C-alpha cells in the first residue's frame, strides 16, 4: 500500500511513469494491480513532477525467496504528443513492516555514437529490447548507461503471520 510520489532531476519536465511489480514463483497476487501508469505531470516553476499515483497490492507467499521488486520506466511527453524514454529503474521493496520513503535512481542506455547522433538531431533515445533487464542484474551489468533522475515512493508494508513460520520482522 502506498504511492509513487513523483520524479525529479530529469532533463525536461512533462513526465509520466510506467511501473510494474515483479516477484518470485512462490508469490501470488491476491488483489490489486501489478502494473500501471501515472498521468502526465507538467510542473510550473518547480522541476519536480508530482504524480501521487496510488499502489495497493496484496500478496500471499509460500516462501520469502523472490521478494517483490518494483520497476519503473519514466517518459517525457512532448508538445507534439511523442513519448521519449527518460529512464529505467527498480527497487527492492522493504522486508520490514512500516512506512518507508524510497528513492529510485534511474538510468537509460547510452547507445553508440550513431545512436547519440540520431538522438541529438531527431530526438528519441535508446531503449531496451527486453524490459526484464531493468530488474535482472545479470543482463544489466553489460550495458553502458547514462544516469538520469529519481523517482520517489512512499510505501507501507504490512506483514501478516510471518512470525508463525519463523520469519522475524
PDB file of C-alpha atoms in Angstrom, residues 17-166:
ATOM      1  CA  UNK A  17       5.862   6.843 -15.290  1.00  0.00           C
ATOM      2  CA  UNK A  18       5.022   3.230 -16.132  1.00  0.00           C
ATOM      3  CA  UNK A  19       5.542   0.858 -13.206  1.00  0.00           C
ATOM      4  CA  UNK A  20       5.314  -2.850 -12.532  1.00  0.00           C
ATOM      5  CA  UNK A  21       5.820  -5.263  -9.629  1.00  0.00           C
ATOM      6  CA  UNK A  22       7.850  -8.463 -10.001  1.00  0.00           C
ATOM      7  CA  UNK A  23       8.024 -11.329  -7.504  1.00  0.00           C
ATOM      8  CA  UNK A  24       9.293 -14.896  -7.380  1.00  0.00           C
ATOM      9  CA  UNK A  25       7.320 -18.017  -8.192  1.00  0.00           C
ATOM     10  CA  UNK A  26       6.137 -18.583  -4.623  1.00  0.00           C
ATOM     11  CA  UNK A  27       4.352 -15.205  -4.521  1.00  0.00           C
ATOM     12  CA  UNK A  28       0.724 -14.859  -5.604  1.00  0.00           C
ATOM     13  CA  UNK A  29      -1.239 -11.624  -6.093  1.00  0.00           C
ATOM     14  CA  UNK A  30      -4.478 -11.745  -4.092  1.00  0.00           C
ATOM     15  CA  UNK A  31      -5.688  -8.283  -5.052  1.00  0.00           C
ATOM     16  CA  UNK A  32      -4.619  -5.097  -6.793  1.00  0.00           C
ATOM     17  CA  UNK A  33      -2.749  -4.271  -9.970  1.00  0.00           C
ATOM     18  CA  UNK A  34       0.789  -5.466 -10.664  1.00  0.00           C
ATOM     19  CA  UNK A  35       1.409  -2.714 -13.205  1.00  0.00           C
ATOM     20  CA  UNK A  36       0.141   0.702 -14.153  1.00  0.00           C
ATOM     21  CA  UNK A  37       0.880   4.166 -15.452  1.00  0.00           C
ATOM     22  CA  UNK A  38       0.721   7.608 -13.912  1.00  0.00           C
ATOM     23  CA  UNK A  39      -0.736  10.707 -15.505  1.00  0.00           C
ATOM     24  CA  UNK A  40       1.493  13.247 -17.282  1.00  0.00           C
ATOM     25  CA  UNK A  41       2.616  15.994 -14.904  1.00  0.00           C
ATOM     26  CA  UNK A  42       3.616  19.354 -16.333  1.00  0.00           C
ATOM     27  CA  UNK A  43       5.085  21.251 -13.373  1.00  0.00           C
ATOM     28  CA  UNK A  44       5.174  25.032 -13.251  1.00  0.00           C
ATOM     29  CA  UNK A  45       8.300  26.646 -11.807  1.00  0.00           C
ATOM     30  CA  UNK A  46       9.141  23.582  -9.728  1.00  0.00           C
ATOM     31  CA  UNK A  47      11.084  20.962 -11.705  1.00  0.00           C
ATOM     32  CA  UNK A  48       9.564  18.096  -9.727  1.00  0.00           C
ATOM     33  CA  UNK A  49       6.791  16.086 -11.371  1.00  0.00           C
ATOM     34  CA  UNK A  50       4.199  15.086  -8.745  1.00  0.00           C
ATOM     35  CA  UNK A  51       2.163  12.016  -9.674  1.00  0.00           C
ATOM     36  CA  UNK A  52       0.786  10.863  -6.281  1.00  0.00           C
ATOM     37  CA  UNK A  53      -0.211   7.622  -8.008  1.00  0.00           C
ATOM     38  CA  UNK A  54      -1.714   5.027  -5.623  1.00  0.00           C
ATOM     39  CA  UNK A  55      -0.356   1.493  -5.286  1.00  0.00           C
ATOM     40  CA  UNK A  56      -2.380  -1.166  -3.484  1.00  0.00           C
ATOM     41  CA  UNK A  57      -1.281  -4.779  -3.956  1.00  0.00           C
ATOM     42  CA  UNK A  58      -1.820  -7.749  -1.656  1.00  0.00           C
ATOM     43  CA  UNK A  59       0.423 -10.831  -1.897  1.00  0.00           C
ATOM     44  CA  UNK A  60       0.376 -14.315  -0.396  1.00  0.00           C
ATOM     45  CA  UNK A  61       3.568 -16.354  -0.317  1.00  0.00           C
ATOM     46  CA  UNK A  62       4.812 -19.854   0.418  1.00  0.00           C
ATOM     47  CA  UNK A  63       8.402 -18.672   0.955  1.00  0.00           C
ATOM     48  CA  UNK A  64      10.403 -15.483   1.148  1.00  0.00           C
ATOM     49  CA  UNK A  65      12.586 -16.149  -1.905  1.00  0.00           C
ATOM     50  CA  UNK A  66      11.847 -13.798  -4.768  1.00  0.00           C
ATOM     51  CA  UNK A  67      10.828 -10.877  -2.546  1.00  0.00           C
ATOM     52  CA  UNK A  68       8.889  -8.301  -4.622  1.00  0.00           C
ATOM     53  CA  UNK A  69      10.683  -5.614  -6.633  1.00  0.00           C
ATOM     54  CA  UNK A  70       9.235  -2.609  -8.378  1.00  0.00           C
ATOM     55  CA  UNK A  71      10.456  -1.381 -11.767  1.00  0.00           C
ATOM     56  CA  UNK A  72       9.924   1.987 -13.438  1.00  0.00           C
ATOM     57  CA  UNK A  73      10.066   3.470 -16.901  1.00  0.00           C
ATOM     58  CA  UNK A  74       9.929   7.277 -16.951  1.00  0.00           C
ATOM     59  CA  UNK A  75       8.905   9.015 -20.173  1.00  0.00           C
ATOM     60  CA  UNK A  76       8.862  12.615 -21.398  1.00  0.00           C
ATOM     61  CA  UNK A  77       5.684  13.653 -23.242  1.00  0.00           C
ATOM     62  CA  UNK A  78       6.498  16.478 -25.674  1.00  0.00           C
ATOM     63  CA  UNK A  79       4.272  19.150 -27.228  1.00  0.00           C
ATOM     64  CA  UNK A  80       3.787  17.011 -30.378  1.00  0.00           C
ATOM     65  CA  UNK A  81       2.392  14.063 -28.409  1.00  0.00           C
ATOM     66  CA  UNK A  82       5.539  11.938 -28.690  1.00  0.00           C
ATOM     67  CA  UNK A  83       6.797   9.896 -25.743  1.00  0.00           C
ATOM     68  CA  UNK A  84      10.559   9.692 -25.217  1.00  0.00           C
ATOM     69  CA  UNK A  85      12.134   7.294 -22.727  1.00  0.00           C
ATOM     70  CA  UNK A  86      13.977   9.191 -19.989  1.00  0.00           C
ATOM     71  CA  UNK A  87      14.934   6.397 -17.640  1.00  0.00           C
ATOM     72  CA  UNK A  88      14.633   2.884 -16.245  1.00  0.00           C
ATOM     73  CA  UNK A  89      14.946   1.975 -12.587  1.00  0.00           C
ATOM     74  CA  UNK A  90      13.998  -0.576  -9.958  1.00  0.00           C
ATOM     75  CA  UNK A  91      13.953  -1.007  -6.193  1.00  0.00           C
ATOM     76  CA  UNK A  92      13.580  -3.964  -3.871  1.00  0.00           C
ATOM     77  CA  UNK A  93      10.562  -3.405  -1.658  1.00  0.00           C
ATOM     78  CA  UNK A  94      11.479  -3.319   2.052  1.00  0.00           C
ATOM     79  CA  UNK A  95      11.186  -6.552   4.026  1.00  0.00           C
ATOM     80  CA  UNK A  96      10.347  -4.799   7.284  1.00  0.00           C
ATOM     81  CA  UNK A  97       6.849  -3.597   8.175  1.00  0.00           C
ATOM     82  CA  UNK A  98       6.071   0.101   8.425  1.00  0.00           C
ATOM     83  CA  UNK A  99       6.082   3.244   6.304  1.00  0.00           C
ATOM     84  CA  UNK A 100       9.105   3.651   4.025  1.00  0.00           C
ATOM     85  CA  UNK A 101      10.297   6.572   1.883  1.00  0.00           C
ATOM     86  CA  UNK A 102      12.255   5.194  -1.081  1.00  0.00           C
ATOM     87  CA  UNK A 103      14.266   6.907  -3.814  1.00  0.00           C
ATOM     88  CA  UNK A 104      14.811   5.027  -7.063  1.00  0.00           C
ATOM     89  CA  UNK A 105      17.696   6.290  -9.195  1.00  0.00           C
ATOM     90  CA  UNK A 106      17.060   5.868 -12.908  1.00  0.00           C
ATOM     91  CA  UNK A 107      19.299   5.332 -15.918  1.00  0.00           C
ATOM     92  CA  UNK A 108      18.987   4.847 -19.655  1.00  0.00           C
ATOM     93  CA  UNK A 109      21.151   3.013 -22.205  1.00  0.00           C
ATOM     94  CA  UNK A 110      23.885   5.252 -23.633  1.00  0.00           C
ATOM     95  CA  UNK A 111      23.869   3.747 -27.135  1.00  0.00           C
ATOM     96  CA  UNK A 112      26.709   4.041 -29.609  1.00  0.00           C
ATOM     97  CA  UNK A 113      27.990   7.121 -31.442  1.00  0.00           C
ATOM     98  CA  UNK A 114      25.422   6.714 -34.241  1.00  0.00           C
ATOM     99  CA  UNK A 115      22.608   6.400 -31.688  1.00  0.00           C
ATOM    100  CA  UNK A 116      23.761   9.526 -29.847  1.00  0.00           C
ATOM    101  CA  UNK A 117      23.917  11.498 -33.117  1.00  0.00           C
ATOM    102  CA  UNK A 118      20.392  10.357 -34.023  1.00  0.00           C
ATOM    103  CA  UNK A 119      19.125  11.320 -30.550  1.00  0.00           C
ATOM    104  CA  UNK A 120      20.678  14.776 -30.820  1.00  0.00           C
ATOM    105  CA  UNK A 121      19.231  15.637 -34.245  1.00  0.00           C
ATOM    106  CA  UNK A 122      15.995  13.628 -34.398  1.00  0.00           C
ATOM    107  CA  UNK A 123      15.118  13.050 -30.751  1.00  0.00           C
ATOM    108  CA  UNK A 124      14.174   9.755 -29.162  1.00  0.00           C
ATOM    109  CA  UNK A 125      16.500   7.603 -27.112  1.00  0.00           C
ATOM    110  CA  UNK A 126      17.961   4.116 -26.973  1.00  0.00           C
ATOM    111  CA  UNK A 127      15.666   1.559 -25.348  1.00  0.00           C
ATOM    112  CA  UNK A 128      15.999  -1.979 -24.071  1.00  0.00           C
ATOM    113  CA  UNK A 129      14.572  -4.760 -26.247  1.00  0.00           C
ATOM    114  CA  UNK A 130      13.597  -6.787 -23.173  1.00  0.00           C
ATOM    115  CA  UNK A 131      12.399  -4.850 -20.139  1.00  0.00           C
ATOM    116  CA  UNK A 132      13.285  -7.673 -17.726  1.00  0.00           C
ATOM    117  CA  UNK A 133      16.836  -6.311 -17.950  1.00  0.00           C
ATOM    118  CA  UNK A 134      15.684  -3.461 -15.720  1.00  0.00           C
ATOM    119  CA  UNK A 135      15.441  -5.648 -12.609  1.00  0.00           C
ATOM    120  CA  UNK A 136      17.573  -8.632 -13.687  1.00  0.00           C
ATOM    121  CA  UNK A 137      21.139  -7.826 -12.665  1.00  0.00           C
ATOM    122  CA  UNK A 138      22.953 -10.315 -14.907  1.00  0.00           C
ATOM    123  CA  UNK A 139      21.965  -8.550 -18.127  1.00  0.00           C
ATOM    124  CA  UNK A 140      22.184  -5.014 -16.762  1.00  0.00           C
ATOM    125  CA  UNK A 141      25.902  -5.114 -15.924  1.00  0.00           C
ATOM    126  CA  UNK A 142      26.853  -5.413 -19.616  1.00  0.00           C
ATOM    127  CA  UNK A 143      25.157  -2.123 -20.540  1.00  0.00           C
ATOM    128  CA  UNK A 144      26.708   1.304 -20.903  1.00  0.00           C
ATOM    129  CA  UNK A 145      24.281   3.701 -19.245  1.00  0.00           C
ATOM    130  CA  UNK A 146      23.688   7.372 -18.520  1.00  0.00           C
ATOM    131  CA  UNK A 147      22.396   8.468 -15.101  1.00  0.00           C
ATOM    132  CA  UNK A 148      19.023  10.201 -15.190  1.00  0.00           C
ATOM    133  CA  UNK A 149      16.656  11.454 -12.456  1.00  0.00           C
ATOM    134  CA  UNK A 150      14.974   9.963  -9.382  1.00  0.00           C
ATOM    135  CA  UNK A 151      11.541   8.511  -8.660  1.00  0.00           C
ATOM    136  CA  UNK A 152      10.180   8.843  -5.098  1.00  0.00           C
ATOM    137  CA  UNK A 153       7.962   6.266  -3.424  1.00  0.00           C
ATOM    138  CA  UNK A 154       6.102   6.174  -0.141  1.00  0.00           C
ATOM    139  CA  UNK A 155       5.252   2.565   0.705  1.00  0.00           C
ATOM    140  CA  UNK A 156       3.562   0.977   3.715  1.00  0.00           C
ATOM    141  CA  UNK A 157       4.478  -2.683   4.240  1.00  0.00           C
ATOM    142  CA  UNK A 158       2.168  -4.916   6.287  1.00  0.00           C
ATOM    143  CA  UNK A 159       3.319  -8.457   7.101  1.00  0.00           C
ATOM    144  CA  UNK A 160       0.853 -10.993   8.472  1.00  0.00           C
ATOM    145  CA  UNK A 161       1.611 -14.412  10.021  1.00  0.00           C
ATOM    146  CA  UNK A 162       5.301 -14.308   9.114  1.00  0.00           C
ATOM    147  CA  UNK A 163       6.190 -14.919  12.780  1.00  0.00           C
ATOM    148  CA  UNK A 164       4.209 -18.200  12.760  1.00  0.00           C
ATOM    149  CA  UNK A 165       6.650 -19.582  10.220  1.00  0.00           C
ATOM    150  CA  UNK A 166       9.830 -18.403  11.963  1.00  0.00           C
TER     151      UNK A 166
END
